[in-house]
mmCIF file of C-alpha atoms in Angstrom:
data_model
loop_
_atom_site.group_PDB
_atom_site.id
_atom_site.type_symbol
_atom_site.label_atom_id
_atom_site.label_comp_id
_atom_site.label_asym_id
_atom_site.label_seq_id
_atom_site.Cartn_x
_atom_site.Cartn_y
_atom_site.Cartn_z
ATOM 1 C CA MET O 1 -20.047 11.570 81.912
ATOM 2 C CA LEU O 2 -16.879 9.450 81.134
ATOM 3 C CA SER O 3 -14.837 8.354 84.380
ATOM 4 C CA ARG O 4 -11.628 10.136 83.022
ATOM 5 C CA ILE O 5 -13.178 13.216 82.421
ATOM 6 C CA ALA O 6 -14.898 13.204 85.764
ATOM 7 C CA GLU O 7 -11.621 12.534 87.674
ATOM 8 C CA SER O 8 -9.975 15.253 85.687
ATOM 9 C CA MET O 9 -12.149 17.772 86.753
ATOM 10 C CA PHE O 10 -12.425 16.482 90.451
ATOM 11 C CA TRP O 11 -8.628 17.254 90.455
ATOM 12 C CA ILE O 12 -8.576 20.303 88.510
ATOM 13 C CA GLY O 13 -11.028 21.918 91.336
ATOM 14 C CA ARG O 14 -8.640 20.257 94.248
ATOM 15 C CA TYR O 15 -5.254 21.743 92.536
ATOM 16 C CA VAL O 16 -6.486 25.344 92.058
ATOM 17 C CA GLU O 17 -8.049 25.514 95.469
ATOM 18 C CA ARG O 18 -4.822 23.772 97.058
ATOM 19 C CA ALA O 19 -2.495 26.470 95.060
ATOM 20 C CA GLU O 20 -4.665 29.114 96.540
ATOM 21 C CA ASP O 21 -4.574 28.002 100.070
ATOM 22 C CA THR O 22 -0.717 27.267 99.797
ATOM 23 C CA SER O 23 -0.159 30.625 99.049
ATOM 24 C CA ARG O 24 -2.359 31.805 101.882
ATOM 25 C CA LEU O 25 -1.069 29.751 104.178
ATOM 26 C CA LEU O 26 2.856 30.603 103.776
ATOM 27 C CA GLN O 27 1.818 34.270 103.239
ATOM 28 C CA THR O 28 0.289 34.127 106.804
ATOM 29 C CA HIS O 29 3.307 32.073 108.328
ATOM 30 C CA LEU O 30 5.888 34.350 106.669
ATOM 31 C CA ARG O 31 4.281 37.211 108.291
ATOM 32 C CA LEU O 32 4.366 35.584 111.709
ATOM 33 C CA ILE O 33 8.256 35.014 111.092
ATOM 34 C CA THR O 34 8.546 38.683 110.258
ATOM 35 C CA GLU O 35 7.184 39.692 113.257
ATOM 36 C CA ASP O 36 9.171 37.052 115.441
ATOM 37 C CA THR O 37 12.429 35.954 114.007
ATOM 38 C CA SER O 38 13.785 34.496 117.077
ATOM 39 C CA SER O 39 12.125 30.957 116.319
ATOM 40 C CA GLU O 40 12.316 31.127 112.533
ATOM 41 C CA THR O 41 13.630 27.407 112.271
ATOM 42 C CA GLU O 42 10.445 26.274 114.309
ATOM 43 C CA ALA O 43 8.143 28.223 112.406
ATOM 44 C CA CYS O 44 9.633 26.756 109.085
ATOM 45 C CA ARG O 45 9.575 23.085 110.444
ATOM 46 C CA THR O 46 5.838 23.610 111.746
ATOM 47 C CA LEU O 47 4.760 24.986 108.205
ATOM 48 C CA LEU O 48 6.358 22.191 106.618
ATOM 49 C CA ALA O 49 5.055 19.338 109.288
ATOM 50 C CA LEU O 50 1.362 20.729 108.489
ATOM 51 C CA MET O 51 2.012 20.437 104.754
ATOM 52 C CA SER O 52 3.611 16.787 105.450
ATOM 53 C CA VAL O 53 7.074 17.747 103.982
ATOM 54 C CA ASP O 54 9.454 15.966 106.386
ATOM 55 C CA HIS O 55 12.801 15.950 103.812
ATOM 56 C CA VAL O 56 14.062 19.780 104.738
ATOM 57 C CA GLU O 57 16.451 19.864 107.606
ATOM 58 C CA HIS O 58 16.886 23.217 109.296
ATOM 59 C CA PRO O 59 14.546 24.994 107.070
ATOM 60 C CA THR O 60 14.662 28.526 106.403
ATOM 61 C CA HIS O 61 11.846 31.000 105.018
ATOM 62 C CA GLU O 62 13.725 30.752 101.825
ATOM 63 C CA ASP O 63 13.205 27.226 101.749
ATOM 64 C CA LEU O 64 9.502 27.613 102.704
ATOM 65 C CA VAL O 65 9.232 29.769 99.707
ATOM 66 C CA ARG O 66 11.250 27.166 97.369
ATOM 67 C CA VAL O 67 8.992 23.857 98.776
ATOM 68 C CA LEU O 68 6.040 25.640 98.958
ATOM 69 C CA GLY O 69 6.469 27.905 96.277
ATOM 70 C CA TYR O 70 8.214 28.235 92.938
ATOM 71 C CA ASP O 71 10.025 24.459 92.998
ATOM 72 C CA GLY O 72 8.032 22.386 90.157
ATOM 73 C CA LYS O 73 9.807 19.265 91.552
ATOM 74 C CA GLU O 74 7.978 19.763 94.932
ATOM 75 C CA PRO O 75 4.604 18.327 94.892
ATOM 76 C CA THR O 76 3.518 21.029 97.546
ATOM 77 C CA SER O 77 4.586 23.793 95.557
ATOM 78 C CA ILE O 78 2.328 26.400 94.055
ATOM 79 C CA PHE O 79 3.984 26.009 90.882
ATOM 80 C CA ALA O 80 3.410 22.215 90.745
ATOM 81 C CA CYS O 81 -0.534 22.631 91.652
ATOM 82 C CA TRP O 82 -1.007 24.675 88.767
ATOM 83 C CA ALA O 83 1.272 22.139 86.411
ATOM 84 C CA ALA O 84 -0.929 19.387 87.647
ATOM 85 C CA ALA O 85 -4.523 21.357 87.251
ATOM 86 C CA ARG O 86 -3.094 22.516 83.310
ATOM 87 C CA ASP O 87 -2.526 18.609 82.673
ATOM 88 C CA ASN O 88 -6.036 17.590 83.978
ATOM 89 C CA ALA O 89 -7.114 20.456 81.865
ATOM 90 C CA ARG O 90 -5.896 19.205 79.029
ATOM 91 C CA ARG O 91 -7.482 15.719 79.785
ATOM 92 C CA ALA O 92 -10.766 17.265 79.885
ATOM 93 C CA ARG O 93 -10.681 20.056 77.183
ATOM 94 C CA GLU O 94 -13.525 18.816 75.270
ATOM 95 C CA VAL O 95 -15.783 20.105 78.373
ATOM 96 C CA ILE O 96 -13.953 22.934 79.716
ATOM 97 C CA PRO O 97 -14.780 26.449 78.413
ATOM 98 C CA LEU O 98 -12.232 28.106 76.044
ATOM 99 C CA ASP O 99 -11.802 31.065 78.689
ATOM 100 C CA LEU O 100 -11.264 28.668 81.594
ATOM 101 C CA TRP O 101 -8.585 26.871 79.653
ATOM 102 C CA GLU O 102 -6.735 30.138 78.781
ATOM 103 C CA CYS O 103 -6.749 31.166 82.418
ATOM 104 C CA ILE O 104 -4.897 27.934 83.670
ATOM 105 C CA ASN O 105 -2.812 27.742 81.039
ATOM 106 C CA THR O 106 -1.560 31.385 80.999
ATOM 107 C CA THR O 107 -1.294 31.195 84.760
ATOM 108 C CA TRP O 108 0.913 28.006 84.108
ATOM 109 C CA HIS O 109 3.212 30.171 81.794
ATOM 110 C CA GLN O 110 3.380 33.000 83.724
ATOM 111 C CA LEU O 111 4.822 30.952 86.803
ATOM 112 C CA PRO O 112 8.166 31.813 88.225
ATOM 113 C CA THR O 113 10.629 28.889 87.874
ATOM 114 C CA GLY O 114 13.558 29.983 89.664
ATOM 115 C CA ARG O 115 14.657 31.547 92.957
ATOM 116 C CA PHE O 116 13.314 35.145 93.187
ATOM 117 C CA ARG O 117 14.368 37.995 95.407
ATOM 118 C CA THR O 118 13.075 38.128 98.957
ATOM 119 C CA SER O 119 10.704 41.707 98.643
ATOM 120 C CA ARG O 120 8.864 39.758 95.325
ATOM 121 C CA VAL O 121 7.597 37.208 97.589
ATOM 122 C CA HIS O 122 4.734 38.655 99.010
ATOM 123 C CA THR O 123 3.917 40.154 95.602
ATOM 124 C CA PHE O 124 3.984 36.358 94.161
ATOM 125 C CA LEU O 125 1.548 35.139 96.974
ATOM 126 C CA ASP O 126 -0.842 38.202 95.925
ATOM 127 C CA TRP O 127 -0.782 37.244 92.354
ATOM 128 C CA ALA O 128 -1.356 33.367 93.068
ATOM 129 C CA GLN O 129 -4.119 34.078 94.818
ATOM 130 C CA GLU O 130 -5.590 36.483 92.135
ATOM 131 C CA ARG O 131 -5.252 33.802 89.474
ATOM 132 C CA SER O 132 -7.150 31.541 91.700
ATOM 133 C CA ALA O 133 -10.064 34.294 92.243
ATOM 134 C CA LEU O 134 -10.063 34.307 88.545
ATOM 135 C CA PHE O 135 -10.456 31.299 87.471
ATOM 136 C CA THR O 136 -13.215 30.790 90.101
ATOM 137 C CA GLY O 137 -15.081 33.785 88.518
ATOM 138 C CA ILE O 138 -14.511 32.380 85.259
ATOM 139 C CA ALA O 139 -15.708 28.816 86.091
ATOM 140 C CA ARG O 140 -18.762 30.385 87.866
ATOM 141 C CA GLY O 141 -19.861 32.350 84.832
ATOM 142 C CA THR O 142 -19.449 30.096 82.116
ATOM 143 C CA MET O 143 -19.788 26.566 82.736
ATOM 144 C CA VAL O 144 -22.602 24.399 82.802
ATOM 145 C CA ARG O 145 -23.947 23.063 86.386
ATOM 146 C CA ASP O 146 -23.697 19.438 84.963
ATOM 147 C CA ASP O 147 -21.865 16.601 86.167
ATOM 148 C CA GLY O 148 -18.313 18.016 85.432
ATOM 149 C CA TRP O 149 -19.181 21.378 87.373
ATOM 150 C CA GLU O 150 -20.127 19.177 90.416
ATOM 151 C CA PHE O 151 -17.189 17.266 90.625
ATOM 152 C CA MET O 152 -15.151 20.124 90.133
ATOM 153 C CA MET O 153 -16.841 21.616 93.230
ATOM 154 C CA LEU O 154 -16.649 18.538 95.096
ATOM 155 C CA GLY O 155 -12.871 18.464 94.849
ATOM 156 C CA ARG O 156 -12.804 21.929 95.399
ATOM 157 C CA SER O 157 -14.624 21.929 98.583
ATOM 158 C CA LEU O 158 -12.829 18.680 100.217
ATOM 159 C CA GLU O 159 -9.502 20.772 99.313
ATOM 160 C CA GLN O 160 -10.917 23.878 100.740
ATOM 161 C CA VAL O 161 -11.981 21.582 104.216
ATOM 162 C CA ASP O 162 -8.315 20.280 104.624
ATOM 163 C CA MET O 163 -6.541 23.147 103.968
ATOM 164 C CA THR O 164 -8.649 25.599 105.917
ATOM 165 C CA SER O 165 -8.236 22.764 108.873
ATOM 166 C CA ARG O 166 -4.192 23.131 108.312
ATOM 167 C CA LEU O 167 -4.649 26.904 108.764
ATOM 168 C CA VAL O 168 -6.635 26.603 112.025
ATOM 169 C CA ALA O 169 -4.096 23.954 112.992
ATOM 170 C CA SER O 170 -1.531 26.471 112.611
ATOM 171 C CA ALA O 171 -2.894 28.469 115.444
ATOM 172 C CA SER O 172 -2.775 25.686 117.913
ATOM 173 C CA LEU O 173 0.765 25.572 117.386
ATOM 174 C CA ARG O 174 2.021 28.898 118.392
ATOM 175 C CA THR O 175 1.862 31.206 121.007
ATOM 176 C CA GLY O 176 1.277 35.007 121.700
ATOM 177 C CA SER O 177 -1.587 37.261 121.029
ATOM 178 C CA THR O 178 -0.969 37.568 117.145
ATOM 179 C CA GLN O 179 -1.922 33.805 116.209
ATOM 180 C CA TRP O 180 -5.614 34.230 115.278
ATOM 181 C CA PRO O 181 -5.758 37.763 113.657
ATOM 182 C CA SER O 182 -3.040 36.210 111.492
ATOM 183 C CA VAL O 183 -4.964 32.954 110.716
ATOM 184 C CA LEU O 184 -8.091 34.708 110.197
ATOM 185 C CA ARG O 185 -6.266 37.225 107.605
ATOM 186 C CA GLY O 186 -4.852 34.224 106.214
ATOM 187 C CA CYS O 187 -8.316 32.891 105.453
ATOM 188 C CA GLY O 188 -9.385 36.467 104.068
ATOM 189 C CA GLY O 189 -11.849 36.650 107.094
ATOM 190 C CA HIS O 190 -10.488 39.033 109.168
ATOM 191 C CA ASP O 191 -12.687 41.994 108.313
ATOM 192 C CA ALA O 192 -15.772 39.408 108.012
ATOM 193 C CA PHE O 193 -15.004 38.222 111.545
ATOM 194 C CA LEU O 194 -14.612 41.878 112.860
ATOM 195 C CA ARG O 195 -18.173 42.594 111.358
ATOM 196 C CA THR O 196 -19.781 39.442 112.614
ATOM 197 C CA TYR O 197 -18.505 39.769 116.338
ATOM 198 C CA ARG O 198 -18.656 43.569 116.212
ATOM 199 C CA GLY O 199 -14.822 43.669 117.591
ATOM 200 C CA LEU O 200 -14.714 41.234 119.839
ATOM 201 C CA GLN O 201 -11.786 39.480 119.261
ATOM 202 C CA THR O 202 -11.017 36.080 121.218
ATOM 203 C CA ASP O 203 -9.598 32.653 120.648
ATOM 204 C CA ARG O 204 -13.046 31.019 121.021
ATOM 205 C CA GLU O 205 -14.889 33.240 118.797
ATOM 206 C CA ALA O 206 -11.926 33.151 116.091
ATOM 207 C CA ALA O 207 -12.289 29.272 116.116
ATOM 208 C CA GLN O 208 -16.120 29.259 115.993
ATOM 209 C CA PHE O 209 -15.947 31.421 113.212
ATOM 210 C CA LEU O 210 -13.355 29.508 111.094
ATOM 211 C CA ILE O 211 -14.670 25.987 111.829
ATOM 212 C CA SER O 212 -18.765 25.935 112.410
ATOM 213 C CA ASP O 213 -19.787 29.459 110.772
ATOM 214 C CA VAL O 214 -21.306 28.266 107.374
ATOM 215 C CA ARG O 215 -21.957 32.113 106.414
ATOM 216 C CA PHE O 216 -18.214 32.070 105.953
ATOM 217 C CA PRO O 217 -17.449 30.905 102.692
ATOM 218 C CA ARG O 218 -13.651 29.561 103.889
ATOM 219 C CA SER O 219 -14.860 27.917 106.986
ATOM 220 C CA LEU O 220 -15.147 23.939 107.637
ATOM 221 C CA MET O 221 -18.490 23.984 107.875
ATOM 222 C CA HIS O 222 -19.287 25.931 104.530
ATOM 223 C CA GLY O 223 -16.992 23.434 102.529
ATOM 224 C CA LEU O 224 -18.601 20.064 104.197
ATOM 225 C CA VAL O 225 -21.872 21.342 102.930
ATOM 226 C CA ALA O 226 -21.155 22.357 99.705
ATOM 227 C CA ALA O 227 -19.188 18.819 99.347
ATOM 228 C CA SER O 228 -22.610 17.280 100.671
ATOM 229 C CA ASP O 229 -24.436 19.124 98.289
ATOM 230 C CA CYS O 230 -22.239 18.081 95.491
ATOM 231 C CA LEU O 231 -22.661 14.261 96.576
ATOM 232 C CA ARG O 232 -26.074 14.813 96.605
ATOM 233 C CA ARG O 233 -26.807 15.959 93.114
ATOM 234 C CA LEU O 234 -24.408 13.559 91.888
ATOM 235 C CA SER O 235 -26.060 10.679 93.641
ATOM 236 C CA THR O 236 -29.747 12.284 91.704
ATOM 237 C CA VAL O 237 -28.655 10.625 88.561
ATOM 238 C CA ASN O 238 -29.271 7.168 89.032
ATOM 239 C CA GLY O 239 -29.693 4.328 91.991
ATOM 240 C CA GLN O 240 -26.111 3.189 91.120
ATOM 241 C CA ALA O 241 -24.789 7.125 91.752
ATOM 242 C CA ALA O 242 -26.664 7.103 94.965
ATOM 243 C CA ARG O 243 -24.971 3.764 96.650
ATOM 244 C CA GLN O 244 -21.861 5.413 95.454
ATOM 245 C CA SER O 245 -22.288 8.436 97.411
ATOM 246 C CA GLU O 246 -23.409 6.578 100.679
ATOM 247 C CA PHE O 247 -20.266 6.393 102.530
ATOM 248 C CA PRO O 248 -18.928 9.753 101.285
ATOM 249 C CA ALA O 249 -22.133 11.461 102.153
ATOM 250 C CA ARG O 250 -22.231 9.571 105.837
ATOM 251 C CA ALA O 251 -18.582 10.550 106.417
ATOM 252 C CA LEU O 252 -19.080 14.262 105.886
ATOM 253 C CA GLY O 253 -22.480 14.382 107.772
ATOM 254 C CA GLN O 254 -20.646 13.140 110.674
ATOM 255 C CA LEU O 255 -17.908 15.384 110.793
ATOM 256 C CA ARG O 256 -20.679 17.936 110.506
ATOM 257 C CA ALA O 257 -22.389 16.937 112.991
ATOM 258 C CA ARG O 258 -19.320 16.758 115.468
ATOM 259 C CA LEU O 259 -17.783 20.203 114.487
ATOM 260 C CA GLU O 260 -21.230 21.633 114.796
ATOM 261 C CA TYR O 261 -22.350 20.512 118.338
ATOM 262 C CA ALA O 262 -19.061 19.912 119.791
ATOM 263 C CA ASP O 263 -17.918 22.796 122.785
ATOM 264 C CA VAL O 264 -15.771 25.008 121.301
ATOM 265 C CA GLY O 265 -13.542 25.144 124.429
ATOM 266 C CA GLU O 266 -13.005 21.427 124.079
ATOM 267 C CA LEU O 267 -12.203 21.986 120.481
ATOM 268 C CA LEU O 268 -9.360 24.598 121.348
ATOM 269 C CA GLU O 269 -8.038 22.193 123.858
ATOM 270 C CA ASN O 270 -7.629 19.341 121.354
ATOM 271 C CA LEU O 271 -7.508 21.893 118.344
ATOM 272 C CA GLY O 272 -4.310 19.914 116.644
ATOM 273 C CA ASP O 273 -5.995 16.473 117.162
ATOM 274 C CA GLU O 274 -9.095 17.612 115.882
ATOM 275 C CA MET O 275 -8.095 19.572 112.508
ATOM 276 C CA THR O 276 -6.065 16.103 112.002
ATOM 277 C CA TRP O 277 -8.973 13.953 112.149
ATOM 278 C CA VAL O 278 -10.587 16.405 109.683
ATOM 279 C CA GLN O 279 -7.957 16.079 107.332
ATOM 280 C CA GLU O 280 -8.515 12.122 108.008
ATOM 281 C CA VAL O 281 -12.116 12.123 106.911
ATOM 282 C CA ALA O 282 -11.136 14.158 104.076
ATOM 283 C CA ALA O 283 -8.728 11.833 102.878
ATOM 284 C CA GLN O 284 -11.327 9.054 103.507
ATOM 285 C CA VAL O 285 -14.008 10.825 101.392
ATOM 286 C CA THR O 286 -11.287 11.351 98.512
ATOM 287 C CA ALA O 287 -10.495 7.692 98.610
ATOM 288 C CA ALA O 288 -14.165 6.756 98.503
ATOM 289 C CA VAL O 289 -14.916 9.070 95.439
ATOM 290 C CA ALA O 290 -12.213 8.069 93.571
ATOM 291 C CA ASN O 291 -13.022 4.153 94.087
ATOM 292 C CA ASN O 292 -16.633 4.569 93.080
ATOM 293 C CA TYR O 293 -16.632 7.546 90.420
ATOM 294 C CA PHE O 294 -13.045 7.093 88.670
ATOM 295 C CA VAL O 295 -11.566 4.410 86.607
ATOM 296 C CA ALA O 296 -8.031 4.243 86.122
ATOM 297 C CA GLU O 297 -5.742 1.552 84.480
ATOM 298 C CA ASP O 298 -3.316 1.614 87.678
ATOM 299 C CA PRO O 299 -5.589 1.242 90.730
ATOM 300 C CA THR O 300 -2.881 3.442 92.695
ATOM 301 C CA ALA O 301 -3.092 6.429 90.101
ATOM 302 C CA TRP O 302 -5.579 8.591 92.187
ATOM 303 C CA ILE O 303 -3.535 8.290 95.274
ATOM 304 C CA THR O 304 -0.426 9.466 93.534
ATOM 305 C CA GLU O 305 -1.921 12.429 92.174
ATOM 306 C CA GLY O 306 -3.420 13.007 95.574
ATOM 307 C CA THR O 307 -0.401 12.783 97.333
ATOM 308 C CA ARG O 308 1.212 15.969 98.784
#
């Protein structure tokens, strides 16, 4: 597969996943702010810090919706993610099924481009998650399982690991009995968690479920396993690809081992630092994949595209 096509497929997977996870993260924090309005500014600043946004002073919930939602000039916004996914889909149009292209294109055309009423925020965020789910369903039902599919799933898996770690880290930055249920709902795993642990709801079990339970598709472990499997399948093409995937596969394997065998209590004590390390490994693997598989006229082009 041409490196430009592989790169586009990789970033399509990342941007669509980022749009969905950003909507989940934003929706979770807006609900927490509604429950406790006394610390709105601090909660808004915390979320923006988690998303590597530091240019908004004294943020409010309206700033959150703008920066992470509809403002196309903000690279962290849902709008910008879908716009970038569409640009990459146009470059890879010859390998993308028509139904998948129409899903991406229609979503981009239906995105709000300006400020909307507060009452519409959750409707918009629900819609954003539904469009990502539609994309996933169409992709799974129509795409051939070739290199293009593997690169798209690799990008999606790495982004899911990164964004889930941000959701988990948000639990360590708040206090109160509602933090973990809210984070679980943000990942869409609250009901699955209650069934798995038979109603037992503690910080330890919630953290273990989101970090190391490979059965839950939005857990860190599930994303790491999926990314490793994609690299393994790509490496079977030829010897050069196998050598190219050595560092990414090793880095993901080391992270999996650390999270799988670490004491949950110790993880909870240093949750913020541990999740930051997860994000750093995801960034290192992305850099290695870009350097090994993608060729750009500008060597820093992939860095610009992946920056939040």
